[in-house]
mmCIF file of C-alpha atoms in Angstrom:
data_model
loop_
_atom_site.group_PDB
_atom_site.id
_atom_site.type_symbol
_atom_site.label_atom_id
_atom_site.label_comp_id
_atom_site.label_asym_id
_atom_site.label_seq_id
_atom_site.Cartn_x
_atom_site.Cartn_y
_atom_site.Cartn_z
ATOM 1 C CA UNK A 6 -72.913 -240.755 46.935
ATOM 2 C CA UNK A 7 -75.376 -238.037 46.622
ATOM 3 C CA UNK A 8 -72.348 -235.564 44.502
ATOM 4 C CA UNK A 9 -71.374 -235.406 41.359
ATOM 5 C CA UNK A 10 -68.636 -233.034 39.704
ATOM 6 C CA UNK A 11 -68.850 -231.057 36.378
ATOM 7 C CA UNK A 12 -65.912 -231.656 33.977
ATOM 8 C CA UNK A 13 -64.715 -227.860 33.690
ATOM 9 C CA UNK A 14 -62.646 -228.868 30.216
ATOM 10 C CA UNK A 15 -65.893 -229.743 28.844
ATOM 11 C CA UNK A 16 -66.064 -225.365 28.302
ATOM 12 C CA UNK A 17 -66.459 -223.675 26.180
ATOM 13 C CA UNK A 18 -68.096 -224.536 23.346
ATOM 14 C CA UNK A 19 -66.798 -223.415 19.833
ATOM 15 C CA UNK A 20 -69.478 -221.332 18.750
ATOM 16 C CA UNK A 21 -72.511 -219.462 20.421
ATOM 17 C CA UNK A 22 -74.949 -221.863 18.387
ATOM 18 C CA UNK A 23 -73.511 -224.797 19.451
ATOM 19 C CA UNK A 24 -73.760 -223.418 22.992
ATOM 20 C CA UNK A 25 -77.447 -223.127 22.640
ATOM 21 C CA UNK A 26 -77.973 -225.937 20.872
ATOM 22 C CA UNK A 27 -76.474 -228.299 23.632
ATOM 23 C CA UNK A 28 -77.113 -226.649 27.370
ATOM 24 C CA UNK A 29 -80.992 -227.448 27.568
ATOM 25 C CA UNK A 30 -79.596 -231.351 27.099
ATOM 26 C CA UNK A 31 -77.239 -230.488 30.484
ATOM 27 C CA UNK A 32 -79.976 -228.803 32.196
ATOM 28 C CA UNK A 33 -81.494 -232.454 30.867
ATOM 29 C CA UNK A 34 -78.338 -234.574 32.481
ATOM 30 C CA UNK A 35 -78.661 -232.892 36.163
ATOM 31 C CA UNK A 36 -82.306 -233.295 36.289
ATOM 32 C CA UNK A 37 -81.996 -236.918 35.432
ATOM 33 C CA UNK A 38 -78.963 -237.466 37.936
ATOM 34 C CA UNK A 39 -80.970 -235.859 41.244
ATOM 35 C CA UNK A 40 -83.436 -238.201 40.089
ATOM 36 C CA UNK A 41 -81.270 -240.982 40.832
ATOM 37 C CA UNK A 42 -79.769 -239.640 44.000
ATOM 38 C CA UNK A 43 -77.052 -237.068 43.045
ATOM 39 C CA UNK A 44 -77.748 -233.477 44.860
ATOM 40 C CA UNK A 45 -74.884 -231.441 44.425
ATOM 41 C CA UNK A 46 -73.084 -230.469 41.623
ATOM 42 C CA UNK A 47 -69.348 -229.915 42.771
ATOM 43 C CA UNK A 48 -67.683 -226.982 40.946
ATOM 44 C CA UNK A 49 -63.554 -226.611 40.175
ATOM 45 C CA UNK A 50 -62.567 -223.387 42.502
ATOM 46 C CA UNK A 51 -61.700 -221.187 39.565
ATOM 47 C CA UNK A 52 -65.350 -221.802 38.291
ATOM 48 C CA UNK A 53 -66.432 -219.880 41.465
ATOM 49 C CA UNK A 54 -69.053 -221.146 43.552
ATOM 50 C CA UNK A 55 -71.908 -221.099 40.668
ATOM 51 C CA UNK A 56 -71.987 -221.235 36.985
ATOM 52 C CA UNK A 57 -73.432 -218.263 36.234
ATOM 53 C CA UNK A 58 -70.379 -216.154 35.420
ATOM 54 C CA UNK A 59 -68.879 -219.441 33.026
ATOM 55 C CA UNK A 60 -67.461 -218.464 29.611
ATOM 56 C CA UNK A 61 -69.317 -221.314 27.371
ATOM 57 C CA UNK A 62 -68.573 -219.731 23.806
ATOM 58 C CA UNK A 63 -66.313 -216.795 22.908
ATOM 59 C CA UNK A 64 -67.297 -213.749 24.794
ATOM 60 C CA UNK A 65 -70.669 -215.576 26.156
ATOM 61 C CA UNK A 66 -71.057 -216.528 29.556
ATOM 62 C CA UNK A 67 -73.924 -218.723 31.150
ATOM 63 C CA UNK A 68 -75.528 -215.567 32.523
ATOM 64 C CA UNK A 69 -75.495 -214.268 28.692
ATOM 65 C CA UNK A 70 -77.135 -217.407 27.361
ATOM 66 C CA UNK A 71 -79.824 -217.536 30.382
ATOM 67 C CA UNK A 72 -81.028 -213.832 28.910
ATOM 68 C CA UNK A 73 -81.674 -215.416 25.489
ATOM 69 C CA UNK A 74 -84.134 -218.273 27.286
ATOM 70 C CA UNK A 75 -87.359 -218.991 28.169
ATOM 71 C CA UNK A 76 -88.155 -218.549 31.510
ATOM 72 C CA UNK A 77 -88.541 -222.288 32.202
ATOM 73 C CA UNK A 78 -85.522 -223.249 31.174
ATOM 74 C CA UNK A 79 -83.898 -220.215 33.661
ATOM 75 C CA UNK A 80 -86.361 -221.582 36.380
ATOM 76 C CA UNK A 81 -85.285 -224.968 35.545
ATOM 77 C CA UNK A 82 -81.399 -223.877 35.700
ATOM 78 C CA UNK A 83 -82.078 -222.398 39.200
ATOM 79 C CA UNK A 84 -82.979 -225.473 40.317
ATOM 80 C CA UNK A 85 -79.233 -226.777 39.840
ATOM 81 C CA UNK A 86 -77.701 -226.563 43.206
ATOM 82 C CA UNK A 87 -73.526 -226.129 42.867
ATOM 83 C CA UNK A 88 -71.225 -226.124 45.424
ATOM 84 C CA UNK A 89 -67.108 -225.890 45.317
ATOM 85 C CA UNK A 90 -64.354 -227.108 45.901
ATOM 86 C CA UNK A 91 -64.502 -230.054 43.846
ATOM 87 C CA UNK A 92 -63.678 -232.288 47.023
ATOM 88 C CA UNK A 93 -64.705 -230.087 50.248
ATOM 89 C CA UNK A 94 -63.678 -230.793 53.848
ATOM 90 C CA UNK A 95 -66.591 -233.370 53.847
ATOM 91 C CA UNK A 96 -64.331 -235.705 52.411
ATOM 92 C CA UNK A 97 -61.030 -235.567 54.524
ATOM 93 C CA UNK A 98 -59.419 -239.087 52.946
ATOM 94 C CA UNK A 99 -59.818 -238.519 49.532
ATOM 95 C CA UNK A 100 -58.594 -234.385 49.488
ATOM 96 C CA UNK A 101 -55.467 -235.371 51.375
ATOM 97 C CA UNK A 102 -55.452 -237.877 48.747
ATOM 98 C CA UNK A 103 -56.304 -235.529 45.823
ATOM 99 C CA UNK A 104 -53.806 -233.188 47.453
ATOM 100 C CA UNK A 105 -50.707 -236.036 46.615
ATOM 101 C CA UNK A 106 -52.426 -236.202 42.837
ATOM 102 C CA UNK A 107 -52.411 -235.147 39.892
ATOM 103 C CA UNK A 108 -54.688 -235.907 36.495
ATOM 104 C CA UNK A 109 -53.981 -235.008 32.803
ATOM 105 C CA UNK A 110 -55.857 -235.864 29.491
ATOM 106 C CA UNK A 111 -54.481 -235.577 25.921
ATOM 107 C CA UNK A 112 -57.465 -233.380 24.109
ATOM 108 C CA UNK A 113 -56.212 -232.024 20.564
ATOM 109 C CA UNK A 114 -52.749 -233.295 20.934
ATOM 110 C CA UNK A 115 -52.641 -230.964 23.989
ATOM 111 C CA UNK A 116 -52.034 -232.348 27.657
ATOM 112 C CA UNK A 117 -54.324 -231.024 30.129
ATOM 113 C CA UNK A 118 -54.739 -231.218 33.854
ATOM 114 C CA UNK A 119 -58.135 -232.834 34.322
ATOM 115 C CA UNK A 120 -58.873 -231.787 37.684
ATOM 116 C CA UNK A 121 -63.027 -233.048 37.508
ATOM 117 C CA UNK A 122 -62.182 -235.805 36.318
ATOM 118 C CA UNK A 123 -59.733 -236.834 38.986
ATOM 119 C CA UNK A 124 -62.011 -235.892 41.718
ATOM 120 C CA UNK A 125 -64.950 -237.891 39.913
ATOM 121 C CA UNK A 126 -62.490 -241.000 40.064
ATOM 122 C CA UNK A 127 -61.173 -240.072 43.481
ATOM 123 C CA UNK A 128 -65.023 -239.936 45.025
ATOM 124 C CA UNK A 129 -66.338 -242.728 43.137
ATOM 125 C CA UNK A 130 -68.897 -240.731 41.760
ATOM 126 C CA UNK A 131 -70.061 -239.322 38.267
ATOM 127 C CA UNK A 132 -68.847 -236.213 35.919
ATOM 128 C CA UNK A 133 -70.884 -234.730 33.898
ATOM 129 C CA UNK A 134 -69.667 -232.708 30.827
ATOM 130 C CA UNK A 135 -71.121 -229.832 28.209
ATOM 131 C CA UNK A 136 -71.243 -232.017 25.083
ATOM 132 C CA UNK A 137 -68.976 -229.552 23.406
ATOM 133 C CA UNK A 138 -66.094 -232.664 21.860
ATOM 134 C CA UNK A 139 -66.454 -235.711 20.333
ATOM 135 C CA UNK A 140 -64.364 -236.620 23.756
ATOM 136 C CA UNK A 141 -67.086 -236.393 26.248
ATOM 137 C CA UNK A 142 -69.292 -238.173 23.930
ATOM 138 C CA UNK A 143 -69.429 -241.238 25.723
ATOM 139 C CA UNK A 144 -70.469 -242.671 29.254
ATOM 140 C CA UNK A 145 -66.679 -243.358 30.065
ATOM 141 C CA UNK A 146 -63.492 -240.921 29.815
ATOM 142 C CA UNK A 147 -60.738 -243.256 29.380
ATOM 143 C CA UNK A 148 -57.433 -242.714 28.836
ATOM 144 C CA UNK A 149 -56.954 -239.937 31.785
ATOM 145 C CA UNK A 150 -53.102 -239.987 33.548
ATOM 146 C CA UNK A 151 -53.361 -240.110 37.112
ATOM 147 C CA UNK A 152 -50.273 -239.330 38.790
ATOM 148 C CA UNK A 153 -49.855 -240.305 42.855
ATOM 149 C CA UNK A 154 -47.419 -239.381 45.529
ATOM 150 C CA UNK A 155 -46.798 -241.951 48.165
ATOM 151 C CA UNK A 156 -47.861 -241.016 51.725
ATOM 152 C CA UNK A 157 -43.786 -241.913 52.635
ATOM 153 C CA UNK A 158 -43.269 -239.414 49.546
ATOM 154 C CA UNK A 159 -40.685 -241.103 48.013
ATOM 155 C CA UNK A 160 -42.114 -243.039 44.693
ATOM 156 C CA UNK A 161 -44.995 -241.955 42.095
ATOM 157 C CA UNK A 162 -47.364 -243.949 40.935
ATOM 158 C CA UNK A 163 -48.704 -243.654 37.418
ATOM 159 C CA UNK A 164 -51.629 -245.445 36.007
ATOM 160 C CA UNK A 165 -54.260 -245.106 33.376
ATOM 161 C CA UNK A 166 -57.893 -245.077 35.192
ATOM 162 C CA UNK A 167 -61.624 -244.443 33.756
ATOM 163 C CA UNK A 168 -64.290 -242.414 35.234
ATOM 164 C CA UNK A 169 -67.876 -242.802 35.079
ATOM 165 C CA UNK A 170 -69.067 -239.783 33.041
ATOM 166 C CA UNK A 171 -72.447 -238.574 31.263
ATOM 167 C CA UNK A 172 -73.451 -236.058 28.629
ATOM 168 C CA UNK A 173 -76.423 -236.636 27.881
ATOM 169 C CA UNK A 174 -79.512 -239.294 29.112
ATOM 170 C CA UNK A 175 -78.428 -242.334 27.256
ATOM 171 C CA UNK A 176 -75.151 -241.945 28.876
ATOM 172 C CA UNK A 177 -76.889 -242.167 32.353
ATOM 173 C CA UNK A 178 -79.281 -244.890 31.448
ATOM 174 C CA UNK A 179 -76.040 -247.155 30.914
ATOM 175 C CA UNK A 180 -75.379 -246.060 34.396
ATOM 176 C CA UNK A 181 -78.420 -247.567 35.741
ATOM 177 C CA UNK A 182 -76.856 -251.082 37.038
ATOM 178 C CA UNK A 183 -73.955 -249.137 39.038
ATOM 179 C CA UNK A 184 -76.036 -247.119 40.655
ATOM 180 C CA UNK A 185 -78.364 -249.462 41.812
ATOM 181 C CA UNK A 186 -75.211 -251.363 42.627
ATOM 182 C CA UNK A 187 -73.648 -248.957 44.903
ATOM 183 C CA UNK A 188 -77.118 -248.350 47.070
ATOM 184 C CA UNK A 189 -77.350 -252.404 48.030
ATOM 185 C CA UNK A 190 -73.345 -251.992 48.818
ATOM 186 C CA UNK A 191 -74.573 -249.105 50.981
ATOM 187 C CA UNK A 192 -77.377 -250.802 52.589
ATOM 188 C CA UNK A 193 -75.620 -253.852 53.308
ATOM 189 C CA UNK A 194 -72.816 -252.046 55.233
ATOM 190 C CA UNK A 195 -75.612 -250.320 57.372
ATOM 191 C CA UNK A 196 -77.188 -253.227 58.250
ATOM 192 C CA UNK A 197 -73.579 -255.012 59.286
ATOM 193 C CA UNK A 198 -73.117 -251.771 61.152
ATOM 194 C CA UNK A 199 -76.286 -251.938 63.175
ATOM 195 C CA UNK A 200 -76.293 -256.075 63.823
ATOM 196 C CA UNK A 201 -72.804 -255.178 65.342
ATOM 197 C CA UNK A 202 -73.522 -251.852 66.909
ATOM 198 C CA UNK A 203 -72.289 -252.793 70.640
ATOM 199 C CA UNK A 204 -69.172 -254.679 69.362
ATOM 200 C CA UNK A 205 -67.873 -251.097 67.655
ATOM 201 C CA UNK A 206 -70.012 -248.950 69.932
ATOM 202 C CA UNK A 207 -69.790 -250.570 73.253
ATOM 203 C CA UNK A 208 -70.468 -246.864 75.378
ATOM 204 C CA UNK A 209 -73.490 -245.608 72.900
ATOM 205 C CA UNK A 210 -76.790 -246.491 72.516
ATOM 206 C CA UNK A 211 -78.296 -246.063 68.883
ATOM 207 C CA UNK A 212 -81.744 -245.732 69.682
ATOM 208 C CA UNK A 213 -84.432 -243.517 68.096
ATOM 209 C CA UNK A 214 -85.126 -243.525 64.334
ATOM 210 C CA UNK A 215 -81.346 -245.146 64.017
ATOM 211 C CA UNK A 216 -82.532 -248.914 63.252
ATOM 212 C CA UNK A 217 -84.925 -247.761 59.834
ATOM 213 C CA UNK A 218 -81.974 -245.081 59.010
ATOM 214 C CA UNK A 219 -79.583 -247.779 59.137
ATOM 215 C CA UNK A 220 -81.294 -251.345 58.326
ATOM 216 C CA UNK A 221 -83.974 -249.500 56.010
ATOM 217 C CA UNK A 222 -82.126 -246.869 54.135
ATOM 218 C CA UNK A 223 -78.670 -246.883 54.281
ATOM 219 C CA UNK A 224 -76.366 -244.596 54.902
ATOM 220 C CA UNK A 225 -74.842 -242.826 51.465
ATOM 221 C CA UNK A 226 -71.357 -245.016 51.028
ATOM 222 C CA UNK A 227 -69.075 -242.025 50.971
ATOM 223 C CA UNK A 228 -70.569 -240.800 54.296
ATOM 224 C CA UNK A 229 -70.296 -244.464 55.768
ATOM 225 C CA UNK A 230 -66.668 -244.433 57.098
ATOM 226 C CA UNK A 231 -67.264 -240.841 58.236
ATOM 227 C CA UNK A 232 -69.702 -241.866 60.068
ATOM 228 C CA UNK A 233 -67.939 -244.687 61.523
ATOM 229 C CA UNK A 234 -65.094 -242.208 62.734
ATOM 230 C CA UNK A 235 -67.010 -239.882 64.389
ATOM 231 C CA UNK A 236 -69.063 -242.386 66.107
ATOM 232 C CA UNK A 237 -65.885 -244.068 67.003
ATOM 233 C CA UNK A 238 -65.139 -240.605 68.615
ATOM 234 C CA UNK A 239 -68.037 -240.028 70.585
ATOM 235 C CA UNK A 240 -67.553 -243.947 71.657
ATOM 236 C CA UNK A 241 -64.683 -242.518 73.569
ATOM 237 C CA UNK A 242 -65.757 -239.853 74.876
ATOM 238 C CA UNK A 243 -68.699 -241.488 76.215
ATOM 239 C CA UNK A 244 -66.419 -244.139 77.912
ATOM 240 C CA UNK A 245 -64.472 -241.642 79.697
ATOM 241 C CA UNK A 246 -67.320 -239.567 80.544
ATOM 242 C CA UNK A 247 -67.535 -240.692 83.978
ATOM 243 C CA UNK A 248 -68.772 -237.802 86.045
ATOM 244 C CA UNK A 249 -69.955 -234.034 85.872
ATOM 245 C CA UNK A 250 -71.798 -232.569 82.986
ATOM 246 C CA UNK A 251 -71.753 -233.023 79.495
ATOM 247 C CA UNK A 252 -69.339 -230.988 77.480
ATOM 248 C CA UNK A 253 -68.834 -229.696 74.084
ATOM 249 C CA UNK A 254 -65.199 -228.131 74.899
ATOM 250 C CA UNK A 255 -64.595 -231.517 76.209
ATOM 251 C CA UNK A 256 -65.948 -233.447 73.067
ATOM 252 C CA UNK A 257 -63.779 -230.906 70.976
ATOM 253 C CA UNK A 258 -60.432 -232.905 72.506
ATOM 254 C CA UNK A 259 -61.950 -236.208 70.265
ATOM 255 C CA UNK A 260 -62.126 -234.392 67.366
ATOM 256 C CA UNK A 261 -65.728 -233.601 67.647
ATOM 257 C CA UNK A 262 -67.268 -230.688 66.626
ATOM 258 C CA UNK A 263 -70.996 -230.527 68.408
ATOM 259 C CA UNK A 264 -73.605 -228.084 67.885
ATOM 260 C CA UNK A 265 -76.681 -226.631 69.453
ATOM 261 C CA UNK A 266 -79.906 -225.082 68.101
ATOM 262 C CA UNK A 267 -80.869 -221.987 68.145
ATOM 263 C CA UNK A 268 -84.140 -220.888 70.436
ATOM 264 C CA UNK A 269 -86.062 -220.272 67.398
ATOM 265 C CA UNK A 270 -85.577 -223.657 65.429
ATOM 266 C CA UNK A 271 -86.117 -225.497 68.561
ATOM 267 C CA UNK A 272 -89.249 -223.583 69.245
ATOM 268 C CA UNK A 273 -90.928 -224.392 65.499
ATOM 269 C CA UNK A 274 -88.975 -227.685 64.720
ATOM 270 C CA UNK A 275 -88.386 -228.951 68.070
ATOM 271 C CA UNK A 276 -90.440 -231.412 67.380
ATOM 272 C CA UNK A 277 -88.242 -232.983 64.874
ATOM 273 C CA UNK A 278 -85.670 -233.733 66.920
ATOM 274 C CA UNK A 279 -87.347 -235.845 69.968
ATOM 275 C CA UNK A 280 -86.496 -239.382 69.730
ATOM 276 C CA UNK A 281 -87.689 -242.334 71.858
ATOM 277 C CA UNK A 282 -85.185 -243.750 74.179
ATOM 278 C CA UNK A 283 -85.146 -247.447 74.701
ATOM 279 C CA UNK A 284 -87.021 -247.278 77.716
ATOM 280 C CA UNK A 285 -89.816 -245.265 75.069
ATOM 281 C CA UNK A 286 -90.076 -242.436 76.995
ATOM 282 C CA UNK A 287 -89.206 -239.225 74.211
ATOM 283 C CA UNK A 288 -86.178 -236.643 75.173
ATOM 284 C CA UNK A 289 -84.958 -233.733 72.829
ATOM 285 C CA UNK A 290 -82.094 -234.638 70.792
ATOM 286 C CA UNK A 291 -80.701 -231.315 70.435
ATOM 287 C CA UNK A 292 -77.178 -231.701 70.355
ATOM 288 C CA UNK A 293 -75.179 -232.897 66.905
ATOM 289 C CA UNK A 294 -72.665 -233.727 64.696
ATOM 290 C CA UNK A 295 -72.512 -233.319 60.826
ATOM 291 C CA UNK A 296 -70.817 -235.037 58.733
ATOM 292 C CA UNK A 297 -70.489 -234.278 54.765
ATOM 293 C CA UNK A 298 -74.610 -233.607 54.630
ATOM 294 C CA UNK A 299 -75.541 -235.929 57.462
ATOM 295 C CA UNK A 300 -76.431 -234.788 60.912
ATOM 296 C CA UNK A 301 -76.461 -237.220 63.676
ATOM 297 C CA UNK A 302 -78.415 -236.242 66.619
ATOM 298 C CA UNK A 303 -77.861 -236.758 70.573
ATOM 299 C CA UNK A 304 -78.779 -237.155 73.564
ATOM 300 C CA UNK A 305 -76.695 -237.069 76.844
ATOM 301 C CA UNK A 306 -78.213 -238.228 79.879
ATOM 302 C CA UNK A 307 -76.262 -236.616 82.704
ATOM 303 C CA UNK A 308 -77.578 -238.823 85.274
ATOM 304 C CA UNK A 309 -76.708 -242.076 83.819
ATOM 305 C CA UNK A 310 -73.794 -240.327 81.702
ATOM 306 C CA UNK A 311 -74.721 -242.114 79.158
ATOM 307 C CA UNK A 312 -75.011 -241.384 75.635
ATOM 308 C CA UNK A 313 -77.936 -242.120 73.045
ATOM 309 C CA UNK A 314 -77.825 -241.307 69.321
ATOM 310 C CA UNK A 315 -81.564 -240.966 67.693
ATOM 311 C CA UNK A 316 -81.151 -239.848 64.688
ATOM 312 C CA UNK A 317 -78.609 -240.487 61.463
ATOM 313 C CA UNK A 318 -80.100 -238.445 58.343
ATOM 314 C CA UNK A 319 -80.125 -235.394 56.399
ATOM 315 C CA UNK A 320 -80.342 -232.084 57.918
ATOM 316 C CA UNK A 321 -83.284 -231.127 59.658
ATOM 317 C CA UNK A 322 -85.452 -228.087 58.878
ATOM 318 C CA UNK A 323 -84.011 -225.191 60.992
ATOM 319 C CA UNK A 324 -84.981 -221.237 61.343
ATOM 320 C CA UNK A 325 -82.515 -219.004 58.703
ATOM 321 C CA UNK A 326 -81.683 -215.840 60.210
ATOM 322 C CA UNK A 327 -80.673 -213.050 57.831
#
């Protein structure tokens, strides 16, 4: 899992001192959490898509507070890369699930929905809080109501769950074990996936830098049944792709969305995307798929109509245009 979400009832603070006092230790908490894999700091939709524009003290905003710093700790802020919806379209089972859901938490004898929270639980991933309460004080938020429609929508389920939370750096130290836990779970799975590769993937050939991506390093366990599915999709097409040329409309009908590259990235990073086919000779793997932050490059020999995947990874460097 490489996201984590922000608990929006953790703002605002009560006063602007204790706002100052307490957002370099953040700052603190999501430089400590890239370090141990998390990228992306998911934002709740009314937040907007950064944090700039916040309200963490009455009539002070995050924008305010960044005026009265130094400029290292504004540099240092930049450096915090937000994103929103809490759950995005990268994550199709667990928004229709979040979608059927609801979460609450009693703060001050008040109920509140706890919308971060829930999507923390729902993702399996961390929330991280302003240390503004005695409540986020800790590196687990118990006692949160989660509420859950039935997919036959006839019977809601209510339970008590906990969600793995931080504040500040002792919090994430305590951490430490689960997420060291989670990338072995990852790894593992990969390494299943690739011993067994023919048996799911009978029309595809993984080839390339697949084996190290897979066997080596994992792929991120949120992404992993992604991953599956849209391999599973261009499994199908490849079976049925008996004749003419390769087609993107085409893959479209299995659910795939496939991209090109533009004449310019291929030009300076074309490079990056030639892969070795099992017979070693190199091709361009220009077309691909993304999934969440994955790309998965391809190849499709229209001779053999065969396909060959050579690359499951991050995305690779492309030219911006403005």
């Amino acid at each position: 899992m490489d996201i984590y979400i922000f608990n929006e009832l953790s703002s605002p603070f009560a006063t602007i001192t204790e706002a100052k006092e307490h957002l370099a230790t953040f700052i603190n908490i999501c430089f400590k959490a890239r370090e141990l894999g998390f990228k992306a700091l998911h934002l709740h939709e009314n937040i907007g898509k950064s944090l700039y524009d916040l309200p963490i003290a009455p009539d002070y905003t995050v924008s305010q507070w960044l005026q009265d710093s130094e400029e290292d700790v504004k540099n240092q802020f930049r450096e915090i890369i937000t994103k929103t919806p809490l759950i995005t379209d990268d994550y199709p089972f667990e928004k229709e699930r979040n979608e059927r859901s609801e979460f609450k938490i009693e703060i001050n004898h008040q109920t509140q929905f706890a919308d971060g929270l829930g999507a923390a639980y729902l993702l399996e991933t961390l929330c991280v809080s302003f240390l503004s309460h005695d409540l986020w004080d800790t590196d687990e938020i118990k006692n949160v109501e989660y509420y859950y429609l039935t997919e036959e929508g006839s019977d809601v389920v209510t339970k008590e769950i906990a969600v793995k939370h931080a504040s500040k750096p002792a919090h994430l130290e305590k951490h430490q074990a689960w997420f060291e836990q989670k990338k072995r779970e990852s790894l593992q799975k990969s390494q299943d996936l690739w011993k067994q590769r023919k048996e799911f993937f009978p029309h595809l050939v993984l080839c390339g830098e697949v084996e190290k991506q897979l066997t080596h390093l994992g792929i991120q366990s949120k992404f992993f049944d992604q991953i599956i599915e849209k391999l599973k999709q261009l499994n199908e097409y490849a079976q049925n792709w008996q004749n003419g040329s390769y087609s993107d409309q085409i893959a479209k009908q299995y659910g795939l969305n496939v991209s090109g590259e533009s004449e310019g990235t291929l030009k300076k990073y074309g490079r990056q995307r030639k892969f070795r086919l099992p017979n070693k000779k190199k091709e361009l793997f220009e077309k691909h798929i993304k999934t969440g932050d994955l790309r998965f490059h391809f190849y499709p020999n229209e001779e053999s109509h065969t396909i060959y995947v050579g690359y499951i990874g991050s995305h690779l460097s492309t030219v911006k245009y403005k």
